[in-house]
JSON list of C-alpha atoms in Angstrom, two decimals:
[
{"chain": "A", "resi": 1, "resn": "UNK", "atom": "CA", "xyz": [-0.11, 0.08, -0.09]},
{"chain": "A", "resi": 2, "resn": "UNK", "atom": "CA", "xyz": [3.03, 2.26, 0.43]},
{"chain": "A", "resi": 3, "resn": "UNK", "atom": "CA", "xyz": [4.89, 1.22, -2.57]},
{"chain": "A", "resi": 4, "resn": "UNK", "atom": "CA", "xyz": [8.03, 0.65, -0.75]},
{"chain": "A", "resi": 5, "resn": "UNK", "atom": "CA", "xyz": [10.87, -1.82, -1.58]},
{"chain": "A", "resi": 6, "resn": "UNK", "atom": "CA", "xyz": [13.45, -3.18, 0.88]},
{"chain": "A", "resi": 7, "resn": "UNK", "atom": "CA", "xyz": [16.04, -1.05, -0.79]},
{"chain": "A", "resi": 8, "resn": "UNK", "atom": "CA", "xyz": [14.03, 2.09, -0.18]},
{"chain": "A", "resi": 9, "resn": "UNK", "atom": "CA", "xyz": [13.49, 1.18, 3.51]},
{"chain": "A", "resi": 10, "resn": "UNK", "atom": "CA", "xyz": [17.25, 0.15, 4.09]},
{"chain": "A", "resi": 11, "resn": "UNK", "atom": "CA", "xyz": [19.17, 2.73, 6.42]},
{"chain": "A", "resi": 12, "resn": "UNK", "atom": "CA", "xyz": [15.95, 4.78, 6.99]},
{"chain": "A", "resi": 13, "resn": "UNK", "atom": "CA", "xyz": [14.30, 5.34, 10.46]},
{"chain": "A", "resi": 14, "resn": "UNK", "atom": "CA", "xyz": [10.61, 4.78, 9.99]},
{"chain": "A", "resi": 15, "resn": "UNK", "atom": "CA", "xyz": [7.49, 5.55, 12.05]},
{"chain": "A", "resi": 16, "resn": "UNK", "atom": "CA", "xyz": [4.23, 3.78, 11.52]},
{"chain": "A", "resi": 17, "resn": "UNK", "atom": "CA", "xyz": [1.50, 5.82, 13.04]},
{"chain": "A", "resi": 18, "resn": "UNK", "atom": "CA", "xyz": [-1.23, 5.00, 13.99]},
{"chain": "A", "resi": 19, "resn": "UNK", "atom": "CA", "xyz": [-0.06, 1.36, 13.95]},
{"chain": "A", "resi": 20, "resn": "UNK", "atom": "CA", "xyz": [-2.67, -0.35, 16.08]},
{"chain": "A", "resi": 21, "resn": "UNK", "atom": "CA", "xyz": [-2.32, -4.20, 16.21]},
{"chain": "A", "resi": 22, "resn": "UNK", "atom": "CA", "xyz": [-0.32, -4.23, 12.90]},
{"chain": "A", "resi": 23, "resn": "UNK", "atom": "CA", "xyz": [2.73, -6.46, 12.33]},
{"chain": "A", "resi": 24, "resn": "UNK", "atom": "CA", "xyz": [4.41, -4.12, 10.21]},
{"chain": "A", "resi": 25, "resn": "UNK", "atom": "CA", "xyz": [7.04, -3.18, 12.92]},
{"chain": "A", "resi": 26, "resn": "UNK", "atom": "CA", "xyz": [7.62, -6.75, 13.87]},
{"chain": "A", "resi": 27, "resn": "UNK", "atom": "CA", "xyz": [8.38, -7.92, 10.42]},
{"chain": "A", "resi": 28, "resn": "UNK", "atom": "CA", "xyz": [10.38, -4.82, 9.27]},
{"chain": "A", "resi": 29, "resn": "UNK", "atom": "CA", "xyz": [12.63, -5.25, 12.37]},
{"chain": "A", "resi": 30, "resn": "UNK", "atom": "CA", "xyz": [12.99, -8.88, 11.85]},
{"chain": "A", "resi": 31, "resn": "UNK", "atom": "CA", "xyz": [14.46, -7.99, 8.64]},
{"chain": "A", "resi": 32, "resn": "UNK", "atom": "CA", "xyz": [16.99, -5.62, 9.92]},
{"chain": "A", "resi": 33, "resn": "UNK", "atom": "CA", "xyz": [15.08, -2.32, 9.37]},
{"chain": "A", "resi": 34, "resn": "UNK", "atom": "CA", "xyz": [14.67, 0.36, 11.88]},
{"chain": "A", "resi": 35, "resn": "UNK", "atom": "CA", "xyz": [10.93, 0.66, 12.63]},
{"chain": "A", "resi": 36, "resn": "UNK", "atom": "CA", "xyz": [8.97, 2.25, 15.31]},
{"chain": "A", "resi": 37, "resn": "UNK", "atom": "CA", "xyz": [5.17, 2.06, 15.93]},
{"chain": "A", "resi": 38, "resn": "UNK", "atom": "CA", "xyz": [3.03, 4.82, 17.70]},
{"chain": "A", "resi": 39, "resn": "UNK", "atom": "CA", "xyz": [-0.50, 4.50, 18.56]},
{"chain": "A", "resi": 40, "resn": "UNK", "atom": "CA", "xyz": [-2.89, 5.55, 21.25]},
{"chain": "A", "resi": 41, "resn": "UNK", "atom": "CA", "xyz": [-3.69, 1.92, 22.02]},
{"chain": "A", "resi": 42, "resn": "UNK", "atom": "CA", "xyz": [-0.28, 1.27, 23.36]},
{"chain": "A", "resi": 43, "resn": "UNK", "atom": "CA", "xyz": [-1.57, 2.63, 26.71]},
{"chain": "A", "resi": 44, "resn": "UNK", "atom": "CA", "xyz": [-3.13, -0.66, 27.13]},
{"chain": "A", "resi": 45, "resn": "UNK", "atom": "CA", "xyz": [-1.15, -3.84, 28.21]},
{"chain": "A", "resi": 46, "resn": "UNK", "atom": "CA", "xyz": [-0.18, -6.43, 25.48]},
{"chain": "A", "resi": 47, "resn": "UNK", "atom": "CA", "xyz": [-2.75, -8.92, 26.70]},
{"chain": "A", "resi": 48, "resn": "UNK", "atom": "CA", "xyz": [-5.49, -6.33, 26.91]},
{"chain": "A", "resi": 49, "resn": "UNK", "atom": "CA", "xyz": [-4.75, -5.12, 23.35]},
{"chain": "A", "resi": 50, "resn": "UNK", "atom": "CA", "xyz": [-4.71, -8.68, 22.09]},
{"chain": "A", "resi": 51, "resn": "UNK", "atom": "CA", "xyz": [-8.12, -9.59, 23.31]},
{"chain": "A", "resi": 52, "resn": "UNK", "atom": "CA", "xyz": [-9.61, -6.23, 22.11]},
{"chain": "A", "resi": 53, "resn": "UNK", "atom": "CA", "xyz": [-8.09, -6.96, 18.61]},
{"chain": "A", "resi": 54, "resn": "UNK", "atom": "CA", "xyz": [-9.71, -10.26, 18.61]},
{"chain": "A", "resi": 55, "resn": "UNK", "atom": "CA", "xyz": [-13.05, -8.69, 19.19]},
{"chain": "A", "resi": 56, "resn": "UNK", "atom": "CA", "xyz": [-12.17, -6.05, 16.61]},
{"chain": "A", "resi": 57, "resn": "UNK", "atom": "CA", "xyz": [-11.28, -8.69, 13.89]},
{"chain": "A", "resi": 58, "resn": "UNK", "atom": "CA", "xyz": [-14.40, -10.67, 14.60]},
{"chain": "A", "resi": 59, "resn": "UNK", "atom": "CA", "xyz": [-16.59, -7.48, 14.29]},
{"chain": "A", "resi": 60, "resn": "UNK", "atom": "CA", "xyz": [-14.78, -6.33, 11.03]},
{"chain": "A", "resi": 61, "resn": "UNK", "atom": "CA", "xyz": [-15.33, -9.78, 9.37]},
{"chain": "A", "resi": 62, "resn": "UNK", "atom": "CA", "xyz": [-19.04, -9.77, 10.23]},
{"chain": "A", "resi": 63, "resn": "UNK", "atom": "CA", "xyz": [-19.48, -6.38, 8.72]},
{"chain": "A", "resi": 64, "resn": "UNK", "atom": "CA", "xyz": [-17.64, -7.52, 5.58]},
{"chain": "A", "resi": 65, "resn": "UNK", "atom": "CA", "xyz": [-19.88, -10.47, 5.15]},
{"chain": "A", "resi": 66, "resn": "UNK", "atom": "CA", "xyz": [-22.83, -8.20, 4.84]},
{"chain": "A", "resi": 67, "resn": "UNK", "atom": "CA", "xyz": [-21.10, -5.68, 2.45]},
{"chain": "A", "resi": 68, "resn": "UNK", "atom": "CA", "xyz": [-18.77, -8.29, 0.54]},
{"chain": "A", "resi": 69, "resn": "UNK", "atom": "CA", "xyz": [-19.19, -6.48, -2.76]},
{"chain": "A", "resi": 70, "resn": "UNK", "atom": "CA", "xyz": [-17.52, -3.36, -1.50]},
{"chain": "A", "resi": 71, "resn": "UNK", "atom": "CA", "xyz": [-14.28, -5.10, -1.51]},
{"chain": "A", "resi": 72, "resn": "UNK", "atom": "CA", "xyz": [-11.85, -6.37, -4.11]},
{"chain": "A", "resi": 73, "resn": "UNK", "atom": "CA", "xyz": [-10.97, -9.94, -3.46]},
{"chain": "A", "resi": 74, "resn": "UNK", "atom": "CA", "xyz": [-7.59, -10.00, -5.05]},
{"chain": "A", "resi": 75, "resn": "UNK", "atom": "CA", "xyz": [-4.94, -9.68, -2.30]},
{"chain": "A", "resi": 76, "resn": "UNK", "atom": "CA", "xyz": [-7.33, -11.70, -0.10]},
{"chain": "A", "resi": 77, "resn": "UNK", "atom": "CA", "xyz": [-8.89, -14.90, -1.77]},
{"chain": "A", "resi": 78, "resn": "UNK", "atom": "CA", "xyz": [-12.03, -14.73, 0.61]},
{"chain": "A", "resi": 79, "resn": "UNK", "atom": "CA", "xyz": [-13.23, -13.72, 4.21]},
{"chain": "A", "resi": 80, "resn": "UNK", "atom": "CA", "xyz": [-11.65, -16.63, 5.59]},
{"chain": "A", "resi": 81, "resn": "UNK", "atom": "CA", "xyz": [-8.11, -15.65, 4.17]},
{"chain": "A", "resi": 82, "resn": "UNK", "atom": "CA", "xyz": [-8.51, -12.08, 5.42]},
{"chain": "A", "resi": 83, "resn": "UNK", "atom": "CA", "xyz": [-9.59, -13.58, 8.92]},
{"chain": "A", "resi": 84, "resn": "UNK", "atom": "CA", "xyz": [-6.54, -15.80, 9.07]},
{"chain": "A", "resi": 85, "resn": "UNK", "atom": "CA", "xyz": [-4.15, -12.90, 7.86]},
{"chain": "A", "resi": 86, "resn": "UNK", "atom": "CA", "xyz": [-5.43, -10.54, 10.41]},
{"chain": "A", "resi": 87, "resn": "UNK", "atom": "CA", "xyz": [-5.28, -13.15, 13.25]},
{"chain": "A", "resi": 88, "resn": "UNK", "atom": "CA", "xyz": [-1.55, -13.58, 12.46]},
{"chain": "A", "resi": 89, "resn": "UNK", "atom": "CA", "xyz": [-0.81, -9.82, 12.32]},
{"chain": "A", "resi": 90, "resn": "UNK", "atom": "CA", "xyz": [-2.37, -9.49, 15.65]},
{"chain": "A", "resi": 91, "resn": "UNK", "atom": "CA", "xyz": [-0.40, -12.36, 17.11]},
{"chain": "A", "resi": 92, "resn": "UNK", "atom": "CA", "xyz": [2.89, -11.44, 15.66]},
{"chain": "A", "resi": 93, "resn": "UNK", "atom": "CA", "xyz": [2.42, -7.68, 16.86]},
{"chain": "A", "resi": 94, "resn": "UNK", "atom": "CA", "xyz": [1.58, -8.80, 20.31]},
{"chain": "A", "resi": 95, "resn": "UNK", "atom": "CA", "xyz": [4.55, -11.16, 20.60]},
{"chain": "A", "resi": 96, "resn": "UNK", "atom": "CA", "xyz": [6.85, -8.36, 19.31]},
{"chain": "A", "resi": 97, "resn": "UNK", "atom": "CA", "xyz": [5.61, -5.79, 21.68]},
{"chain": "A", "resi": 98, "resn": "UNK", "atom": "CA", "xyz": [6.01, -8.00, 24.65]},
{"chain": "A", "resi": 99, "resn": "UNK", "atom": "CA", "xyz": [9.61, -8.65, 23.57]},
{"chain": "A", "resi": 100, "resn": "UNK", "atom": "CA", "xyz": [10.62, -5.16, 22.37]},
{"chain": "A", "resi": 101, "resn": "UNK", "atom": "CA", "xyz": [8.18, -2.88, 24.25]},
{"chain": "A", "resi": 102, "resn": "UNK", "atom": "CA", "xyz": [10.52, 0.12, 23.41]},
{"chain": "A", "resi": 103, "resn": "UNK", "atom": "CA", "xyz": [9.35, -0.17, 19.82]},
{"chain": "A", "resi": 104, "resn": "UNK", "atom": "CA", "xyz": [5.91, 0.55, 20.53]},
{"chain": "A", "resi": 105, "resn": "UNK", "atom": "CA", "xyz": [5.20, 4.18, 21.83]},
{"chain": "A", "resi": 106, "resn": "UNK", "atom": "CA", "xyz": [1.86, 5.37, 23.22]},
{"chain": "A", "resi": 107, "resn": "UNK", "atom": "CA", "xyz": [0.91, 8.56, 21.28]},
{"chain": "A", "resi": 108, "resn": "UNK", "atom": "CA", "xyz": [-2.46, 10.46, 21.02]},
{"chain": "A", "resi": 109, "resn": "UNK", "atom": "CA", "xyz": [-2.75, 12.32, 17.75]},
{"chain": "A", "resi": 110, "resn": "UNK", "atom": "CA", "xyz": [-2.52, 15.20, 16.70]},
{"chain": "A", "resi": 111, "resn": "UNK", "atom": "CA", "xyz": [0.43, 15.17, 19.18]},
{"chain": "A", "resi": 112, "resn": "UNK", "atom": "CA", "xyz": [3.46, 12.87, 18.84]},
{"chain": "A", "resi": 113, "resn": "UNK", "atom": "CA", "xyz": [6.34, 12.46, 21.66]},
{"chain": "A", "resi": 114, "resn": "UNK", "atom": "CA", "xyz": [9.06, 12.65, 19.24]},
{"chain": "A", "resi": 115, "resn": "UNK", "atom": "CA", "xyz": [11.66, 15.31, 18.33]},
{"chain": "A", "resi": 116, "resn": "UNK", "atom": "CA", "xyz": [11.74, 17.46, 15.21]},
{"chain": "A", "resi": 117, "resn": "UNK", "atom": "CA", "xyz": [13.09, 15.40, 12.31]},
{"chain": "A", "resi": 118, "resn": "UNK", "atom": "CA", "xyz": [13.43, 12.14, 14.34]},
{"chain": "A", "resi": 119, "resn": "UNK", "atom": "CA", "xyz": [12.34, 9.89, 11.43]},
{"chain": "A", "resi": 120, "resn": "UNK", "atom": "CA", "xyz": [13.21, 9.77, 7.83]},
{"chain": "A", "resi": 121, "resn": "UNK", "atom": "CA", "xyz": [9.75, 8.43, 6.78]},
{"chain": "A", "resi": 122, "resn": "UNK", "atom": "CA", "xyz": [6.34, 8.39, 8.45]},
{"chain": "A", "resi": 123, "resn": "UNK", "atom": "CA", "xyz": [3.77, 6.09, 7.20]},
{"chain": "A", "resi": 124, "resn": "UNK", "atom": "CA", "xyz": [0.03, 6.45, 8.10]},
{"chain": "A", "resi": 125, "resn": "UNK", "atom": "CA", "xyz": [-2.54, 3.95, 6.94]},
{"chain": "A", "resi": 126, "resn": "UNK", "atom": "CA", "xyz": [-6.34, 3.63, 7.24]},
{"chain": "A", "resi": 127, "resn": "UNK", "atom": "CA", "xyz": [-6.93, 6.74, 9.44]},
{"chain": "A", "resi": 128, "resn": "UNK", "atom": "CA", "xyz": [-6.45, 10.28, 7.91]},
{"chain": "A", "resi": 129, "resn": "UNK", "atom": "CA", "xyz": [-9.06, 10.96, 5.11]},
{"chain": "A", "resi": 130, "resn": "UNK", "atom": "CA", "xyz": [-10.66, 7.59, 5.77]},
{"chain": "A", "resi": 131, "resn": "UNK", "atom": "CA", "xyz": [-12.58, 8.83, 8.70]},
{"chain": "A", "resi": 132, "resn": "UNK", "atom": "CA", "xyz": [-13.30, 12.41, 7.62]},
{"chain": "A", "resi": 133, "resn": "UNK", "atom": "CA", "xyz": [-17.05, 11.88, 9.02]},
{"chain": "A", "resi": 134, "resn": "UNK", "atom": "CA", "xyz": [-15.67, 11.97, 12.58]},
{"chain": "A", "resi": 135, "resn": "UNK", "atom": "CA", "xyz": [-12.17, 13.52, 12.25]},
{"chain": "A", "resi": 136, "resn": "UNK", "atom": "CA", "xyz": [-12.69, 17.11, 11.33]},
{"chain": "A", "resi": 137, "resn": "UNK", "atom": "CA", "xyz": [-10.78, 19.50, 9.06]},
{"chain": "A", "resi": 138, "resn": "UNK", "atom": "CA", "xyz": [-8.63, 20.84, 12.00]},
{"chain": "A", "resi": 139, "resn": "UNK", "atom": "CA", "xyz": [-7.60, 17.49, 13.23]},
{"chain": "A", "resi": 140, "resn": "UNK", "atom": "CA", "xyz": [-6.43, 16.46, 9.79]},
{"chain": "A", "resi": 141, "resn": "UNK", "atom": "CA", "xyz": [-4.31, 19.66, 9.28]},
{"chain": "A", "resi": 142, "resn": "UNK", "atom": "CA", "xyz": [-2.77, 19.46, 12.79]},
{"chain": "A", "resi": 143, "resn": "UNK", "atom": "CA", "xyz": [-1.93, 15.70, 12.51]},
{"chain": "A", "resi": 144, "resn": "UNK", "atom": "CA", "xyz": [-0.31, 16.21, 9.14]},
{"chain": "A", "resi": 145, "resn": "UNK", "atom": "CA", "xyz": [1.54, 19.17, 10.47]},
{"chain": "A", "resi": 146, "resn": "UNK", "atom": "CA", "xyz": [2.83, 17.12, 13.30]},
{"chain": "A", "resi": 147, "resn": "UNK", "atom": "CA", "xyz": [3.81, 14.26, 10.97]},
{"chain": "A", "resi": 148, "resn": "UNK", "atom": "CA", "xyz": [5.83, 16.93, 8.94]},
{"chain": "A", "resi": 149, "resn": "UNK", "atom": "CA", "xyz": [7.55, 18.16, 12.15]},
{"chain": "A", "resi": 150, "resn": "UNK", "atom": "CA", "xyz": [8.68, 14.75, 13.18]},
{"chain": "A", "resi": 151, "resn": "UNK", "atom": "CA", "xyz": [9.63, 13.63, 9.52]},
{"chain": "A", "resi": 152, "resn": "UNK", "atom": "CA", "xyz": [12.96, 14.44, 8.02]},
{"chain": "A", "resi": 153, "resn": "UNK", "atom": "CA", "xyz": [12.17, 13.44, 4.46]},
{"chain": "A", "resi": 154, "resn": "UNK", "atom": "CA", "xyz": [8.65, 12.40, 3.69]},
{"chain": "A", "resi": 155, "resn": "UNK", "atom": "CA", "xyz": [5.17, 11.37, 4.83]},
{"chain": "A", "resi": 156, "resn": "UNK", "atom": "CA", "xyz": [2.91, 8.75, 3.09]},
{"chain": "A", "resi": 157, "resn": "UNK", "atom": "CA", "xyz": [-0.56, 8.39, 3.83]},
{"chain": "A", "resi": 158, "resn": "UNK", "atom": "CA", "xyz": [-2.86, 5.68, 2.42]},
{"chain": "A", "resi": 159, "resn": "UNK", "atom": "CA", "xyz": [-5.78, 5.56, 1.31]},
{"chain": "A", "resi": 160, "resn": "UNK", "atom": "CA", "xyz": [-7.32, 8.87, 0.11]},
{"chain": "A", "resi": 161, "resn": "UNK", "atom": "CA", "xyz": [-10.91, 7.86, 0.16]},
{"chain": "A", "resi": 162, "resn": "UNK", "atom": "CA", "xyz": [-13.43, 7.71, 3.09]},
{"chain": "A", "resi": 163, "resn": "UNK", "atom": "CA", "xyz": [-15.27, 4.61, 4.26]},
{"chain": "A", "resi": 164, "resn": "UNK", "atom": "CA", "xyz": [-17.81, 4.88, 1.35]},
{"chain": "A", "resi": 165, "resn": "UNK", "atom": "CA", "xyz": [-14.87, 4.81, -1.19]},
{"chain": "A", "resi": 166, "resn": "UNK", "atom": "CA", "xyz": [-15.28, 8.49, -2.12]},
{"chain": "A", "resi": 167, "resn": "UNK", "atom": "CA", "xyz": [-12.44, 10.83, -2.19]},
{"chain": "A", "resi": 168, "resn": "UNK", "atom": "CA", "xyz": [-11.91, 12.60, 1.12]},
{"chain": "A", "resi": 169, "resn": "UNK", "atom": "CA", "xyz": [-13.47, 16.04, 1.36]},
{"chain": "A", "resi": 170, "resn": "UNK", "atom": "CA", "xyz": [-10.42, 17.35, 2.97]},
{"chain": "A", "resi": 171, "resn": "UNK", "atom": "CA", "xyz": [-7.73, 15.96, 0.69]},
{"chain": "A", "resi": 172, "resn": "UNK", "atom": "CA", "xyz": [-7.74, 18.84, -1.85]},
{"chain": "A", "resi": 173, "resn": "UNK", "atom": "CA", "xyz": [-7.48, 21.37, 0.76]},
{"chain": "A", "resi": 174, "resn": "UNK", "atom": "CA", "xyz": [-4.57, 19.81, 2.48]},
{"chain": "A", "resi": 175, "resn": "UNK", "atom": "CA", "xyz": [-2.85, 19.50, -1.07]},
{"chain": "A", "resi": 176, "resn": "UNK", "atom": "CA", "xyz": [-3.45, 23.05, -1.94]},
{"chain": "A", "resi": 177, "resn": "UNK", "atom": "CA", "xyz": [-2.27, 24.26, 1.52]},
{"chain": "A", "resi": 178, "resn": "UNK", "atom": "CA", "xyz": [0.88, 22.18, 1.51]},
{"chain": "A", "resi": 179, "resn": "UNK", "atom": "CA", "xyz": [1.90, 23.29, -2.09]},
{"chain": "A", "resi": 180, "resn": "UNK", "atom": "CA", "xyz": [1.56, 26.80, -1.17]},
{"chain": "A", "resi": 181, "resn": "UNK", "atom": "CA", "xyz": [3.98, 26.38, 1.77]},
{"chain": "A", "resi": 182, "resn": "UNK", "atom": "CA", "xyz": [6.57, 24.61, -0.44]},
{"chain": "A", "resi": 183, "resn": "UNK", "atom": "CA", "xyz": [6.09, 20.96, 0.04]},
{"chain": "A", "resi": 184, "resn": "UNK", "atom": "CA", "xyz": [6.17, 18.43, -2.89]},
{"chain": "A", "resi": 185, "resn": "UNK", "atom": "CA", "xyz": [2.98, 16.26, -2.99]},
{"chain": "A", "resi": 186, "resn": "UNK", "atom": "CA", "xyz": [2.21, 13.48, -5.33]},
{"chain": "A", "resi": 187, "resn": "UNK", "atom": "CA", "xyz": [-0.82, 11.14, -5.57]},
{"chain": "A", "resi": 188, "resn": "UNK", "atom": "CA", "xyz": [0.53, 7.74, -6.36]},
{"chain": "A", "resi": 189, "resn": "UNK", "atom": "CA", "xyz": [-1.42, 4.61, -7.58]},
{"chain": "A", "resi": 190, "resn": "UNK", "atom": "CA", "xyz": [-0.50, 1.49, -5.76]},
{"chain": "A", "resi": 191, "resn": "UNK", "atom": "CA", "xyz": [-1.08, -2.22, -6.59]},
{"chain": "A", "resi": 192, "resn": "UNK", "atom": "CA", "xyz": [-2.88, -2.86, -3.34]},
{"chain": "A", "resi": 193, "resn": "UNK", "atom": "CA", "xyz": [-6.58, -2.46, -3.33]},
{"chain": "A", "resi": 194, "resn": "UNK", "atom": "CA", "xyz": [-8.78, -4.22, -0.90]},
{"chain": "A", "resi": 195, "resn": "UNK", "atom": "CA", "xyz": [-11.54, -1.48, -0.19]},
{"chain": "A", "resi": 196, "resn": "UNK", "atom": "CA", "xyz": [-13.01, -0.55, -3.49]},
{"chain": "A", "resi": 197, "resn": "UNK", "atom": "CA", "xyz": [-11.26, 2.57, -4.81]},
{"chain": "A", "resi": 198, "resn": "UNK", "atom": "CA", "xyz": [-8.63, 2.67, -2.04]},
{"chain": "A", "resi": 199, "resn": "UNK", "atom": "CA", "xyz": [-5.75, 2.22, -4.28]},
{"chain": "A", "resi": 200, "resn": "UNK", "atom": "CA", "xyz": [-4.06, 5.49, -3.94]},
{"chain": "A", "resi": 201, "resn": "UNK", "atom": "CA", "xyz": [-1.59, 7.08, -1.57]},
{"chain": "A", "resi": 202, "resn": "UNK", "atom": "CA", "xyz": [-0.37, 10.78, -0.75]},
{"chain": "A", "resi": 203, "resn": "UNK", "atom": "CA", "xyz": [3.43, 11.16, -0.77]},
{"chain": "A", "resi": 204, "resn": "UNK", "atom": "CA", "xyz": [4.49, 14.69, 0.82]},
{"chain": "A", "resi": 205, "resn": "UNK", "atom": "CA", "xyz": [8.21, 15.37, 0.36]},
{"chain": "A", "resi": 206, "resn": "UNK", "atom": "CA", "xyz": [9.89, 18.03, 2.60]},
{"chain": "A", "resi": 207, "resn": "UNK", "atom": "CA", "xyz": [12.06, 20.63, 0.96]},
{"chain": "A", "resi": 208, "resn": "UNK", "atom": "CA", "xyz": [14.50, 22.92, 2.74]},
{"chain": "A", "resi": 209, "resn": "UNK", "atom": "CA", "xyz": [12.43, 26.19, 2.44]},
{"chain": "A", "resi": 210, "resn": "UNK", "atom": "CA", "xyz": [8.99, 24.58, 3.11]},
{"chain": "A", "resi": 211, "resn": "UNK", "atom": "CA", "xyz": [6.97, 26.09, 5.92]},
{"chain": "A", "resi": 212, "resn": "UNK", "atom": "CA", "xyz": [5.93, 23.97, 8.84]},
{"chain": "A", "resi": 213, "resn": "UNK", "atom": "CA", "xyz": [2.75, 25.72, 9.93]},
{"chain": "A", "resi": 214, "resn": "UNK", "atom": "CA", "xyz": [-0.40, 25.01, 7.87]},
{"chain": "A", "resi": 215, "resn": "UNK", "atom": "CA", "xyz": [-3.64, 26.85, 7.63]},
{"chain": "A", "resi": 216, "resn": "UNK", "atom": "CA", "xyz": [-6.85, 25.49, 9.26]}
]
């Protein structure tokens, strides 16, 4: 979903936020990469988050059964394969958090407990733009501003549609504001598509003279 290769990740310090019960940090670090996860959920214990994750997966699977046609069944063969994949991700992330707790940092957006330019790349999936029915314009702008403060090189956000598969109502406003402030932005198509129309990410590159503050 972020169109990143091992070569592109090598030697970079990466932040996954919000990471939730995702296994990206566990897998990336097992391959020798430098990855940190941040999420409000890490205020909870590993076991509490695991049991909550089980309930969330079951709830999501039940919802997908009722709306199966809203998804593209290429990456996952069927709902059973999706269920198995998410259970493994939950198990892997829980085991890694127990073994390496320093990789999993509690954080409540739009604030992050990190220094300026601490990470080379920030990856943010299935959060901004997707929930624009409950996360308002100010929250989007403040969160992206915080990502840009913490990122040294770039921020990647996926996808760019809401839960109904429509282009987020805040996306064009964010793009216009960031371009006016000197950032380089590109909408990039990716090969991954599970939710229908959710196959595009936004890449925001920092430039030397870009302004950090955004208008909201």
